[in-house]
mmCIF file of C-alpha atoms in Angstrom:
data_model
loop_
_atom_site.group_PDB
_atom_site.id
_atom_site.type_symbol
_atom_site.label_atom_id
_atom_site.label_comp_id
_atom_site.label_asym_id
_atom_site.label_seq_id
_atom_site.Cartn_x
_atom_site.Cartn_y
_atom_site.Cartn_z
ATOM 1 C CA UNK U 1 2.971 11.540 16.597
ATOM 2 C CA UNK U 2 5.109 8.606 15.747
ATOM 3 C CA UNK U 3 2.437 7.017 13.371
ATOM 4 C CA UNK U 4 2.765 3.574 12.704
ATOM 5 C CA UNK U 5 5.763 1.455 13.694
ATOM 6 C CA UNK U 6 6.899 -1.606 13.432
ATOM 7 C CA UNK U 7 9.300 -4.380 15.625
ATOM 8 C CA UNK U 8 11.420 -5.284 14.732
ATOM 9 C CA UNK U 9 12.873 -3.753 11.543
ATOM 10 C CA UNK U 10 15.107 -6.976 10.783
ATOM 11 C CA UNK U 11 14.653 -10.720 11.465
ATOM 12 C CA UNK U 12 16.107 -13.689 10.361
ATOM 13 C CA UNK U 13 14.580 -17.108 11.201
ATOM 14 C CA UNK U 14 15.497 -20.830 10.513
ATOM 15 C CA UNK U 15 12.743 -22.638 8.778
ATOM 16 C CA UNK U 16 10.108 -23.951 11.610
ATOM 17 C CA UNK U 17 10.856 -21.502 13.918
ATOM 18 C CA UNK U 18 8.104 -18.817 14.997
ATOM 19 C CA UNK U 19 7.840 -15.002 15.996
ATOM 20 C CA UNK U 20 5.786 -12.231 15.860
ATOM 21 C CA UNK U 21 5.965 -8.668 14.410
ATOM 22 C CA UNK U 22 4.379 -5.801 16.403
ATOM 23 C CA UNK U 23 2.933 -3.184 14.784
ATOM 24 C CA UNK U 24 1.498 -0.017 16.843
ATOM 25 C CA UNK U 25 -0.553 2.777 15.579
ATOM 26 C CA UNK U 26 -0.838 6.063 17.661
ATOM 27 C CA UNK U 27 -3.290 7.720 15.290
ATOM 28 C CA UNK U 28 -6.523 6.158 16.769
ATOM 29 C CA UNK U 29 -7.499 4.686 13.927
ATOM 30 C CA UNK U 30 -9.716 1.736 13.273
ATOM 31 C CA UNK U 31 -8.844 -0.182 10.761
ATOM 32 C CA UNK U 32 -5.493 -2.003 10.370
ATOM 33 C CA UNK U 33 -3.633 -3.992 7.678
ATOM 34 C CA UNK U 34 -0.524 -6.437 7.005
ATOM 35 C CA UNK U 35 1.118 -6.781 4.199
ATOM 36 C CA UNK U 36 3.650 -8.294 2.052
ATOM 37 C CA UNK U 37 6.203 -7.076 -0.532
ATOM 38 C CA UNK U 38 7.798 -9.396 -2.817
ATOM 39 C CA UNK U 39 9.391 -8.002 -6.197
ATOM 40 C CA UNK U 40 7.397 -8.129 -9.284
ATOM 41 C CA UNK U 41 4.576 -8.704 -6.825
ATOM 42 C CA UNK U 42 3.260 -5.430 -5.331
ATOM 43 C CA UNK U 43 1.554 -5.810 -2.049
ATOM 44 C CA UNK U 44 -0.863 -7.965 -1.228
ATOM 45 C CA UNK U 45 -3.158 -8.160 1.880
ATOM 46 C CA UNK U 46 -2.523 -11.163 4.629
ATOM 47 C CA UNK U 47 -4.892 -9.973 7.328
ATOM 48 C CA UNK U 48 -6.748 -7.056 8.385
ATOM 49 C CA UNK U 49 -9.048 -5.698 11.397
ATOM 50 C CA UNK U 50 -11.523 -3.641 11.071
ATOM 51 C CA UNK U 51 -11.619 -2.420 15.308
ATOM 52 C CA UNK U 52 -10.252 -4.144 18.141
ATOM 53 C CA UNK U 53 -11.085 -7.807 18.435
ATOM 54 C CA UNK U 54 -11.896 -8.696 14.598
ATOM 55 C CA UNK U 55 -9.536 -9.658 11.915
ATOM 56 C CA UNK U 56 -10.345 -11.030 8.628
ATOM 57 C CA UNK U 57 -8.330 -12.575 6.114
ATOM 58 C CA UNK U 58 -6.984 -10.756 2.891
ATOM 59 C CA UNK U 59 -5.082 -12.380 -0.303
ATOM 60 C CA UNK U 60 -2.685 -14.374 0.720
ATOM 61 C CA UNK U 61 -3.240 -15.638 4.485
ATOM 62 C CA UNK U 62 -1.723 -18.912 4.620
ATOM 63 C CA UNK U 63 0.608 -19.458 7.275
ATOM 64 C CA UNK U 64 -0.019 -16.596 9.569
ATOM 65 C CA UNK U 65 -1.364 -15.430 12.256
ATOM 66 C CA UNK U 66 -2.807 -12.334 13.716
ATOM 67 C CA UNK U 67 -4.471 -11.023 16.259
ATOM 68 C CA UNK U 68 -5.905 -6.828 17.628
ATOM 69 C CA UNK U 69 -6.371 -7.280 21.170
ATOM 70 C CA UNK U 70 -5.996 -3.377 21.809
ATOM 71 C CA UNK U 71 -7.316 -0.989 19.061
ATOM 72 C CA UNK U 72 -3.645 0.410 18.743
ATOM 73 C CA UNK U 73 -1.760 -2.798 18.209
ATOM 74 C CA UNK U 74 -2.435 -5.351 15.105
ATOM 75 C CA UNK U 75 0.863 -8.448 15.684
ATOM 76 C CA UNK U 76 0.740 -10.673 12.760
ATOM 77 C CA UNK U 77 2.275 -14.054 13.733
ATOM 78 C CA UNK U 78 4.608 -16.703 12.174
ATOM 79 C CA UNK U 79 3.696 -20.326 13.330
ATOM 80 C CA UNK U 80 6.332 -22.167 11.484
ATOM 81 C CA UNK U 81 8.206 -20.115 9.211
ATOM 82 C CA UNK U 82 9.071 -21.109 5.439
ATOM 83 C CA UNK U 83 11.616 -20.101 2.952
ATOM 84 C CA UNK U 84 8.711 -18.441 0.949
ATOM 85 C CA UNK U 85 8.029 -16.497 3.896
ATOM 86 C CA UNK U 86 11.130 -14.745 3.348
ATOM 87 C CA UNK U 87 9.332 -10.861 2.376
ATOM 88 C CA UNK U 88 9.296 -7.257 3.508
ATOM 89 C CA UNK U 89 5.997 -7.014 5.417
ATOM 90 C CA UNK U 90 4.089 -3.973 5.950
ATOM 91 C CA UNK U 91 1.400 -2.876 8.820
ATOM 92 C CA UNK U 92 -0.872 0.462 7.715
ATOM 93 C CA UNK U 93 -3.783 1.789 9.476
ATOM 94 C CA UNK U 94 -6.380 3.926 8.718
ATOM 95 C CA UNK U 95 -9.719 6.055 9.620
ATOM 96 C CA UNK U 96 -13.260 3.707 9.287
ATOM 97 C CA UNK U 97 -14.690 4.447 6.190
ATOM 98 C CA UNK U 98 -14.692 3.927 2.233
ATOM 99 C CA UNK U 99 -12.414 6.360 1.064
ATOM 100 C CA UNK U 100 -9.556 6.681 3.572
ATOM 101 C CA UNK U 101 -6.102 6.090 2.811
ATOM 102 C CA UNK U 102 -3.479 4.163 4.525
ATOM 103 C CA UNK U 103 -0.496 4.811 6.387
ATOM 104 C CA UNK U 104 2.253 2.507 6.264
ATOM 105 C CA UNK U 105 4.776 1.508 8.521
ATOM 106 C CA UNK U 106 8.739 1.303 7.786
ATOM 107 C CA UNK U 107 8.357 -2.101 7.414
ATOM 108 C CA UNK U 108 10.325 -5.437 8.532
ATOM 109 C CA UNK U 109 12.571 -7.522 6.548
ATOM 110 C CA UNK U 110 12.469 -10.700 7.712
ATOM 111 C CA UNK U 111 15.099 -13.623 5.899
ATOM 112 C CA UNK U 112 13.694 -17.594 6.598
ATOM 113 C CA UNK U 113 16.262 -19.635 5.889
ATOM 114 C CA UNK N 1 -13.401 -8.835 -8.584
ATOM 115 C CA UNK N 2 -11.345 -5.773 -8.026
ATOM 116 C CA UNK N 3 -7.611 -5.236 -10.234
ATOM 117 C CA UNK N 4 -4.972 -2.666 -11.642
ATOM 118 C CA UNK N 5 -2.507 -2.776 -13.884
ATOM 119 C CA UNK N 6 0.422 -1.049 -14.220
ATOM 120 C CA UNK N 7 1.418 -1.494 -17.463
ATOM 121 C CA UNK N 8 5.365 -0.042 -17.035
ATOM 122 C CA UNK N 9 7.707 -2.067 -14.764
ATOM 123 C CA UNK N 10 10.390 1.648 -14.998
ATOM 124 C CA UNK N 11 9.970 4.610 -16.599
ATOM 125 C CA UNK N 12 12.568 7.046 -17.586
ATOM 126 C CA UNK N 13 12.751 10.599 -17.438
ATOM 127 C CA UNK N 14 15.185 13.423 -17.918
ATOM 128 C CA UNK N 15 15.404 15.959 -15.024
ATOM 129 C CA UNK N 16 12.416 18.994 -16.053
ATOM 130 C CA UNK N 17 10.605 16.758 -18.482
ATOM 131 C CA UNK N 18 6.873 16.104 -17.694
ATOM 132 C CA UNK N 19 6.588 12.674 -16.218
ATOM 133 C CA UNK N 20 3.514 10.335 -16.698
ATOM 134 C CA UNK N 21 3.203 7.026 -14.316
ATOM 135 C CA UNK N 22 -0.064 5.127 -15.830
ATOM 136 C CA UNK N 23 -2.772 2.619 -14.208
ATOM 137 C CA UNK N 24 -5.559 1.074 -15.784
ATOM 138 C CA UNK N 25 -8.032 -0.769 -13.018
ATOM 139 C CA UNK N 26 -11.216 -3.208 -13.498
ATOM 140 C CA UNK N 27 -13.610 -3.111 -10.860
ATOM 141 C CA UNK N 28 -17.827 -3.860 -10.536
ATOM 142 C CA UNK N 29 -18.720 -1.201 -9.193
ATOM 143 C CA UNK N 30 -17.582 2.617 -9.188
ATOM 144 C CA UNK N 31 -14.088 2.915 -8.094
ATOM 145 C CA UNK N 32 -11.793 5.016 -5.077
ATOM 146 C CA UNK N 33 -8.639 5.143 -7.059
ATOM 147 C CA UNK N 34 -5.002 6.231 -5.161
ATOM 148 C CA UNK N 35 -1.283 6.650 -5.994
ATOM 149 C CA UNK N 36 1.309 6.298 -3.184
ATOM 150 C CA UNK N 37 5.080 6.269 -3.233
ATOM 151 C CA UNK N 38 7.380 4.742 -1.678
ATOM 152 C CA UNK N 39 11.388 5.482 -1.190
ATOM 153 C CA UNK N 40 13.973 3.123 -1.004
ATOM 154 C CA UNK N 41 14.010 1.046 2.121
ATOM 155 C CA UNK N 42 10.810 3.021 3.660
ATOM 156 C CA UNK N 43 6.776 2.222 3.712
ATOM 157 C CA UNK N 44 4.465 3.795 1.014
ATOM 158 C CA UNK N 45 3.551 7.050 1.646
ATOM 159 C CA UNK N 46 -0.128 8.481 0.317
ATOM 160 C CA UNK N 47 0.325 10.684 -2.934
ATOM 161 C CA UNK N 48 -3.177 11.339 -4.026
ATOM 162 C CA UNK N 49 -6.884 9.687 -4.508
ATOM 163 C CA UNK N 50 -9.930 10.111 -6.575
ATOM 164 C CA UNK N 51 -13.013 9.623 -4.672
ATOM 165 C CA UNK N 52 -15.673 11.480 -6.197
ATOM 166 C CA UNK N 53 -15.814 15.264 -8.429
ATOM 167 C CA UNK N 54 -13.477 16.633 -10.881
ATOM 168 C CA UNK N 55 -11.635 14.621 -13.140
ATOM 169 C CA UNK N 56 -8.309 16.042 -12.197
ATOM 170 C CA UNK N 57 -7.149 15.566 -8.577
ATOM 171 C CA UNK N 58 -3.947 17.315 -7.048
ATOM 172 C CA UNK N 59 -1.663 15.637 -4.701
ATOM 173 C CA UNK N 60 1.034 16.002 -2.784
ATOM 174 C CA UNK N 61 4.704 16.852 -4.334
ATOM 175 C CA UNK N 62 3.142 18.822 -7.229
ATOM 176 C CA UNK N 63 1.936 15.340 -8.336
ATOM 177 C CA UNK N 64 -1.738 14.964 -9.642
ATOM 178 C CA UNK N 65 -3.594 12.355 -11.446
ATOM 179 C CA UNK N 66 -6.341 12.164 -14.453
ATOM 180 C CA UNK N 67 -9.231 10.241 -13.635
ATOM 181 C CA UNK N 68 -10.848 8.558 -17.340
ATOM 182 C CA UNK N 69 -14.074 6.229 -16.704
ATOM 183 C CA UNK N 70 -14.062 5.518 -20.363
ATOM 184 C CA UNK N 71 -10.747 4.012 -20.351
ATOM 185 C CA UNK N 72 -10.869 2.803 -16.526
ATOM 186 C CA UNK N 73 -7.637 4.635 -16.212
ATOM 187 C CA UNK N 74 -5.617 6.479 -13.482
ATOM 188 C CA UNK N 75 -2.796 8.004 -14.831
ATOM 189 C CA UNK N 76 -0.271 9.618 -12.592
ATOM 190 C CA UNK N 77 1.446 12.848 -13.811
ATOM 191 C CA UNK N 78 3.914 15.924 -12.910
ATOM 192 C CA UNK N 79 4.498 18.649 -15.384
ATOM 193 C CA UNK N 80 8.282 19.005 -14.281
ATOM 194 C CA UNK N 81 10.478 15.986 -13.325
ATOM 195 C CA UNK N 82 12.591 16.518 -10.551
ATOM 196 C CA UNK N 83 16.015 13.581 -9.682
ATOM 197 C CA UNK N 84 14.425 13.421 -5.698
ATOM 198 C CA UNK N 85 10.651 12.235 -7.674
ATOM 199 C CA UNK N 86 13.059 8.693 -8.329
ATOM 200 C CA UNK N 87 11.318 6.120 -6.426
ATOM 201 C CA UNK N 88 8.664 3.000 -6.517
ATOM 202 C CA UNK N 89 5.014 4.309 -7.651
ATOM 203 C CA UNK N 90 2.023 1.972 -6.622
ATOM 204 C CA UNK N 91 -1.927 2.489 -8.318
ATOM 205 C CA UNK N 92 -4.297 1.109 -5.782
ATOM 206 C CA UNK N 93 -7.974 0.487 -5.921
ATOM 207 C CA UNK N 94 -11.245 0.316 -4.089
ATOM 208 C CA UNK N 95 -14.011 -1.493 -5.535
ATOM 209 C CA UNK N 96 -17.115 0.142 -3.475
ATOM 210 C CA UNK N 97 -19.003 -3.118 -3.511
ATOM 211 C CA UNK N 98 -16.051 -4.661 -1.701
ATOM 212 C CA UNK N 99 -17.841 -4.162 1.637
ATOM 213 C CA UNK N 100 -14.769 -2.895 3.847
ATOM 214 C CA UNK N 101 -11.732 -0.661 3.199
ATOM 215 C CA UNK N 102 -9.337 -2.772 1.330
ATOM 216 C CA UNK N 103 -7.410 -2.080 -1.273
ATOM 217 C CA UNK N 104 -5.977 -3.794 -4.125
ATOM 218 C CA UNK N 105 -2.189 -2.735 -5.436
ATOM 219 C CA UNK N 106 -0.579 -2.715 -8.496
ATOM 220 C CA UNK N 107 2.343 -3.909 -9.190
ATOM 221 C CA UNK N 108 4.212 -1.073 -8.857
ATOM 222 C CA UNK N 109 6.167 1.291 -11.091
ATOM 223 C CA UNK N 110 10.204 2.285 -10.530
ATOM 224 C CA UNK N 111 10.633 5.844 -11.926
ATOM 225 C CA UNK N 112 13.876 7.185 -12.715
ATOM 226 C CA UNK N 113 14.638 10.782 -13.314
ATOM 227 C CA UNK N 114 18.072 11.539 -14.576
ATOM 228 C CA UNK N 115 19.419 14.774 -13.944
#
């Protein structure tokens, strides 16, 4: 099993320009999660699903985007990028349920400048 | 609403020492409590969680963790330090009146074990 990945691993984007990450999950699992990693900050939720067709927001959602059209796939988009946008951002997945824990993707780096 | 602290932005170890990585949380309700780890330039990976039972909970790598209720703590520990333990250590929570399966992370601890 490949567990969760993530596409692309690098990005770097001019301010106002848009993309979108991929992340794909080959665990079956149900619910999925984006994050962000910023130093001194932890991670903190931007979106999550809880099964295919339902996201919610988490922590710090402003400015993105995201959508689970297949239970395997959770792509968090960037409208119009910003400099503060500039992060590590994490996908993780994990069984329905309480007291599950998450796996995490390798992550992309993506630079706004 | 749900928190943890980490109180320790590094902690420093010699090589064989015992090691302790601590986390204090606040939450309403009665609390799922994990540790996960994460190497340089790769996602976290799961270390350990208390759910429900024994105090004491045994993880992955030799690590293992005492859960205290009294002092709403979730201290991370390993008898023996070894250089390959360096690496970023995250406390995360569950409040169970949080309705679904988030979690909420600290800020993360860098621990470096000198050989």
């Amino acid at each position: 099993n490949a567990g969760v990945t993530q596409t692309p691993k690098f990005r770097v984007l001019k301010t106002g320009q848009s993309m979108t990450l991929l992340c794909a999950q080959d665990m079956n699992h149900e619910y999925m999660y984006w994050y962000r990693q910023d130093p001194g900050m932890g991670l903190r939720l931007i979106h999550y699903s809880v099964g295919e067709g339902t996201t919610a927001k988490g922590e710090v959602p402003d400015g993105y985007n995201v959508s689970r059209l297949k239970k395997q796939n959770f792509l968090l988009g960037l409208e119009s990028a910003a400099p503060s946008q500039t992060s590590v951002y994490f996908c993780a997945s994990s069984r329905a349920g309480e007291f599950h824990e998450q796996y995490f993707g390798p992550g992309t780096r993506l630079t706004v400048t | 609403a749900q928190s943890v602290a980490q109180p320790e932005d590094q902690v420093n170890v010699a090589e064989g020492n015992p090691l302790t990585v601590k986390c204090t949380y606040s939450v309403s309700g009665n609390p799922y409590l994990f540790w996960y780890v994460q190497y340089p330039n790769r996602g976290l990976q799961f270390l350990l969680k208390y759910i429900t039972g024994d105090n004491l909970v045994k993880g992955s790598y030799g690590f293992e963790a005492e859960f205290n209720k009294s002092q709403t703590s979730f201290h991370l520990k390993k008898p023996s330090a070894l250089v390959s333990d360096s690496a970023l250590y995250f406390c995360a929570v569950r409040d169970l009146n949080s309705g679904y399966s988030t979690l909420t992370f600290g800020k993360g601890t860098m621990l470096l074990v000198s050989p």
